[in-house]
Each structure stands twice: as structure tokens, then as C-alpha cells.
Short mmCIF file of C-alpha atoms in Angstrom, two decimals:
data_model
loop_
_atom_site.label_atom_id
_atom_site.label_comp_id
_atom_site.label_asym_id
_atom_site.label_seq_id
_atom_site.Cartn_x
_atom_site.Cartn_y
_atom_site.Cartn_z
CA MET A 1 0.00 0.00 0.00
CA GLY A 2 1.74 3.17 -1.10
CA LYS A 3 2.04 6.07 -3.47
CA GLN A 4 2.25 3.85 -6.52
CA GLY A 5 -1.32 4.49 -7.67
CA ASN A 6 -3.34 3.33 -4.67
CA ALA A 7 -6.31 5.28 -3.37
CA HIS A 8 -6.38 6.38 0.26
CA ILE A 9 -9.27 7.30 2.56
CA VAL A 10 -8.87 9.50 5.63
CA TRP A 11 -11.85 8.61 7.78
CA ASP A 12 -13.46 10.87 10.34
CA TRP A 13 -14.56 9.20 13.58
CA ASN A 14 -17.38 10.98 15.44
CA GLY A 15 -20.57 10.97 13.38
CA THR A 16 -18.92 9.00 10.58
CA LEU A 17 -17.42 5.62 11.52
CA PHE A 18 -18.73 6.02 15.08
CA HIS A 19 -22.50 6.53 15.13
CA ASP A 20 -22.67 8.84 18.12
CA ILE A 21 -25.06 11.60 17.08
CA ASP A 22 -27.51 10.55 19.83
CA ALA A 23 -24.70 10.81 22.38
CA ILE A 24 -23.74 14.23 21.05
CA ILE A 25 -27.30 15.55 21.36
CA GLY A 26 -27.74 13.95 24.76
CA ALA A 27 -24.45 15.36 26.06
CA THR A 28 -25.16 18.77 24.57
CA ASN A 29 -28.55 19.00 26.25
CA ALA A 30 -27.20 17.67 29.56
CA ALA A 31 -24.51 20.36 29.45
CA PHE A 32 -27.10 22.99 28.50
CA ALA A 33 -29.24 22.00 31.49
CA GLU A 34 -26.27 22.63 33.79
CA LEU A 35 -25.87 26.08 32.25
CA GLY A 36 -29.56 26.99 32.38
CA LEU A 37 -30.03 26.80 28.61
CA GLU A 38 -33.00 25.30 26.77
CA PRO A 39 -32.49 21.89 25.11
CA ILE A 40 -32.18 21.66 21.33
CA THR A 41 -33.44 19.10 18.85
CA LEU A 42 -31.36 17.06 16.42
CA GLU A 43 -32.75 19.15 13.56
CA THR A 44 -31.69 22.40 15.23
CA TYR A 45 -28.26 21.01 16.02
CA ARG A 46 -27.68 19.91 12.42
CA ALA A 47 -28.91 23.24 11.07
CA LEU A 48 -26.70 25.38 13.34
CA TYR A 49 -23.58 23.29 14.02
CA CYS A 50 -20.32 24.73 12.70
CA VAL A 51 -16.58 24.82 13.36
CA PRO A 52 -14.93 26.39 15.28
CA VAL A 53 -17.40 25.18 17.90
CA PRO A 54 -17.60 28.49 19.83
CA ARG A 55 -19.31 29.90 16.72
CA PHE A 56 -21.96 27.20 17.11
CA TYR A 57 -22.64 28.49 20.61
CA GLU A 58 -22.76 32.02 19.21
CA ARG A 59 -25.57 30.93 16.90
CA LEU A 60 -27.43 29.49 19.87
CA LEU A 61 -26.77 32.30 22.36
CA GLY A 62 -26.71 35.28 20.02
CA ARG A 63 -23.15 36.11 21.09
CA LEU A 64 -19.76 34.44 21.35
CA PRO A 65 -19.20 32.84 24.76
CA THR A 66 -16.41 34.29 26.84
CA GLU A 67 -13.30 32.19 27.32
CA ALA A 68 -14.47 31.24 30.80
CA GLU A 69 -17.95 30.31 29.53
CA TRP A 70 -16.44 28.23 26.73
CA ASP A 71 -14.27 26.31 29.20
CA VAL A 72 -17.35 25.49 31.28
CA MET A 73 -19.44 24.50 28.24
CA ASP A 74 -16.70 22.38 26.73
CA GLY A 75 -15.91 20.65 30.00
CA ALA A 76 -19.57 19.89 30.70
CA PHE A 77 -20.13 18.52 27.21
CA HIS A 78 -17.13 16.16 27.33
CA ARG A 79 -18.04 14.93 30.80
CA HIS A 80 -21.54 13.99 29.69
CA TYR A 81 -20.39 12.65 26.32
CA THR A 82 -18.07 10.15 28.03
CA GLU A 83 -21.16 8.68 29.72
CA TRP A 84 -23.40 8.75 26.64
CA ARG A 85 -20.88 7.26 24.19
CA THR A 86 -21.03 3.86 25.91
CA ARG A 87 -24.47 3.40 24.31
CA CYS A 88 -23.11 3.91 20.79
CA GLY A 89 -21.53 1.63 18.20
CA LEU A 90 -20.02 1.70 14.74
CA THR A 91 -22.13 3.01 11.90
CA GLU A 92 -23.97 0.23 10.07
CA GLY A 93 -21.65 -1.63 7.71
CA ALA A 94 -18.54 0.30 8.77
CA ALA A 95 -16.42 -2.70 9.77
CA ASP A 96 -17.13 -4.54 6.51
CA LEU A 97 -16.38 -1.43 4.45
CA LEU A 98 -13.04 -0.94 6.20
CA ALA A 99 -12.11 -4.57 5.57
CA GLY A 100 -13.25 -4.43 1.95
CA TRP A 101 -11.32 -1.26 1.13
CA ARG A 102 -8.18 -2.74 2.63
CA SER A 103 -8.55 -6.12 0.92
CA ALA A 104 -8.91 -4.31 -2.42
CA GLY A 105 -5.32 -3.09 -1.97
CA ASN A 106 -6.14 0.45 -0.95
CA SER A 107 -5.08 2.22 2.24
CA GLN A 108 -6.88 4.19 4.92
CA SER A 109 -6.22 6.16 8.06
CA LEU A 110 -8.26 7.80 10.79
CA LEU A 111 -8.14 11.46 11.82
CA SER A 112 -10.47 12.70 14.53
CA MET A 113 -10.94 15.87 16.52
CA TYR A 114 -11.76 13.67 19.50
CA GLY A 115 -8.96 13.61 22.06
CA HIS A 116 -6.16 11.24 21.03
CA GLU A 117 -5.86 9.47 24.37
CA GLU A 118 -9.61 8.79 24.47
CA LEU A 119 -9.80 7.82 20.80
CA LEU A 120 -7.24 5.02 20.69
CA PRO A 121 -8.84 2.65 23.23
CA LEU A 122 -12.26 3.31 21.73
CA VAL A 123 -11.11 2.29 18.24
CA ARG A 124 -9.23 -0.73 19.61
CA GLY A 125 -12.34 -1.82 21.47
CA PHE A 126 -14.17 -2.27 18.18
CA GLY A 127 -11.38 -4.44 16.76
CA ILE A 128 -10.74 -2.26 13.70
CA GLU A 129 -7.36 -0.74 14.51
CA SER A 130 -5.45 -3.00 12.09
CA HIS A 131 -7.29 -1.55 9.09
CA PHE A 132 -5.58 1.85 9.45
CA LEU A 133 -2.08 2.94 8.52
CA ARG A 134 -2.32 5.59 11.22
CA ILE A 135 -4.80 6.82 13.83
CA ASP A 136 -4.62 10.41 15.04
CA GLY A 137 -6.89 12.12 17.51
CA ARG A 138 -6.83 15.76 18.54
CA THR A 139 -3.99 17.08 20.60
CA GLY A 140 -4.32 20.49 22.21
CA PRO A 141 -7.49 22.51 22.87
CA SER A 142 -10.84 21.35 21.49
CA GLY A 143 -13.21 23.31 19.32
CA GLY A 144 -10.97 24.28 16.40
CA SER A 145 -10.69 23.34 12.73
CA LYS A 146 -9.30 20.07 11.39
CA ALA A 147 -7.14 21.69 8.67
CA ALA A 148 -3.87 21.96 10.63
CA HIS A 149 -4.35 18.45 12.00
CA MET A 150 -4.88 17.17 8.45
CA VAL A 151 -1.58 18.71 7.35
CA ARG A 152 0.27 16.87 10.11
CA HIS A 153 -1.64 13.65 9.51
CA LEU A 154 -0.78 13.44 5.82
CA LYS A 155 2.77 14.59 6.40
CA SER A 156 3.23 11.60 8.69
CA LEU A 157 2.09 9.38 5.79
CA ASP A 158 4.12 11.22 3.16
CA GLU A 159 5.99 8.14 1.91
CA LEU A 160 2.77 6.15 1.61
CA VAL A 161 -0.04 8.48 0.56
CA ALA A 162 -0.44 10.97 -2.28
CA PRO A 163 -2.87 13.83 -1.47
CA GLU A 164 -4.26 13.79 -5.02
CA ARG A 165 -5.32 10.14 -4.52
CA THR A 166 -6.71 10.83 -1.05
CA VAL A 167 -10.39 11.21 -0.15
CA VAL A 168 -11.56 12.46 3.24
CA ILE A 169 -14.87 10.93 4.39
CA GLY A 170 -16.57 12.87 7.16
CA ASP A 171 -19.85 14.29 8.40
CA ALA A 172 -18.99 18.00 8.64
CA VAL A 173 -18.22 20.84 6.26
CA ASP A 174 -14.95 21.23 8.16
CA ASP A 175 -13.86 17.82 6.81
CA ALA A 176 -14.22 19.13 3.26
CA LEU A 177 -12.33 22.31 4.11
CA ALA A 178 -9.52 20.29 5.68
CA ALA A 179 -9.32 18.09 2.58
CA ARG A 180 -9.16 21.10 0.30
CA HIS A 181 -6.43 22.59 2.48
CA VAL A 182 -4.09 19.67 1.69
CA GLY A 183 -5.09 19.09 -1.93
CA ALA A 184 -7.30 16.06 -1.24
CA ARG A 185 -10.93 15.37 -2.15
CA ALA A 186 -13.87 14.85 0.19
CA VAL A 187 -17.17 13.00 0.46
CA LEU A 188 -19.61 14.06 3.17
CA TYR A 189 -22.03 11.75 4.98
CA THR A 190 -25.43 12.93 6.22
CA GLY A 191 -25.65 10.68 9.30
CA GLY A 192 -23.69 12.94 11.65
CA SER A 193 -23.50 16.55 12.75
CA HIS A 194 -24.72 18.41 9.63
CA GLY A 195 -27.93 18.19 7.67
CA PRO A 196 -27.80 17.62 3.89
CA ALA A 197 -28.43 21.27 3.02
CA SER A 198 -25.47 22.45 5.11
CA LEU A 199 -23.19 19.76 3.67
CA ARG A 200 -24.03 20.63 0.06
CA GLU A 201 -22.65 24.12 0.64
CA ALA A 202 -19.18 22.54 0.68
CA GLY A 203 -19.45 21.72 -3.04
CA VAL A 204 -18.42 18.06 -2.68
CA PRO A 205 -20.40 14.79 -3.04
CA VAL A 206 -22.96 14.27 -0.26
CA VAL A 207 -24.24 10.77 0.50
CA ASP A 208 -26.62 9.08 2.92
CA THR A 209 -24.65 5.90 3.66
CA LEU A 210 -21.01 4.99 4.22
CA ALA A 211 -21.29 2.42 1.41
CA GLU A 212 -22.11 5.25 -0.99
CA ALA A 213 -19.23 7.26 0.47
CA VAL A 214 -16.75 4.48 -0.30
CA GLU A 215 -18.15 4.14 -3.83
CA GLU A 216 -17.65 7.87 -4.36
CA ALA A 217 -14.14 7.68 -2.91
CA HIS A 218 -13.24 4.93 -5.34
CA ARG A 219 -14.67 6.91 -8.25
CA ILE A 220 -12.98 10.25 -7.55
CA ALA A 221 -9.63 8.78 -6.48
CA ALA A 222 -9.34 6.52 -9.53
#
């Protein structure tokens, strides 16, 4: 698996391979309750969610949270999410798609904005770690864009992966922006944090299943 003509997928984790949108909504509303805010629906979340995440809270509150408020919001969300995620599993068909892409002679890696130390045992627990050339979670503060992380991720795979044969599969517009930042392509999946209308604004293929996402990746990386 290397630069000699093979296609590569950089998978997103939350909302893509890991079907945790219910945990995200549950944790968001539990955190909101602590802060005296009204709960939101999945539809509202998908319509308003954006990166950097403090801008999402600006859309909800009508103003940017202060640094102190953001620290409280972020801490409360992650505390509740850790509890809610135990009820979640891989997206339907994900394990078979990972195995199929690999057995076809292609390569794949995983880049998430979920904390690296929390991500690794979670991925290992599903028995899919061996499918990836590399797994990177977020290091440093949460809430920012994936672009800089994508640069480092692909640089670490420089001898193995060509950006022009790389497709990022994720559930957020930020995944498409990160792909564009490094000269890769993107396919966006509607089962996570953004609704279809928001995703289409990125100007990349938008699909409803991961199977369709892999088909698109094969087509555009050929």
C-alpha cells in the first residue's frame, strides 16, 4: 500500500465511523441543562452546528461565549459525552467497508478531533485498529478546525499516501475544508452533525450511507 497508484481514505470518527449523534445531542442537552439553557433538537443542532465550535454556541446564544464560559461549556459537554458514548456503536456496515477497502489493496487512516488518548482505546475496542495505517486524535485545545491536523496527519504518511489520490470521508463541512487545504478530495455523509443542506454548501459529493461514500471515494480517487 503506497504512493504507486493506490487510493487512500482518511476517515473521520465521530458521526462518521462512530454513530454517536444521539450521544452528542444527549451530552449537549445535559450540558445545557447545567448552564440553564434550553435543550435543542437534532434538527436544530444539524442546522446550526459549525466549526470552530464556539461559533456554534454564538448561533445558539446570540453572542460568542467568553473564554471562561467556553471552558465550562466544553468541559460539561465532554463529561456527559463520556457517559453517553457507551451506548453507541459503529455506523452500520462500517467494519465490513473498512475490511473491503483494505482487501482491495487500498489504504486508509483515521483522523479525529476527538482527544487522542480517548480515541485510541475506543477504536481498539471495536477491533478495527489494524485496518488503518495511522490513527490520530486531537492534541491540544478542542473546538478548532481540522485543517492543521490534516496537514500533520498526511505529512506523517508522506511516503505512503499521495494527497491527489486521497479522499476524506466525514460528516462536517470542516472535513471538506480540511481536505481542500491539503489538496485532497472529500465525500460528506449525512448521518452525523450536519444536515444535507449544510453539507451541500461545501461543493463536494454528499451521500446518505457509508457504502455510498466508499463508492464515491473509489470513483474520484481513480
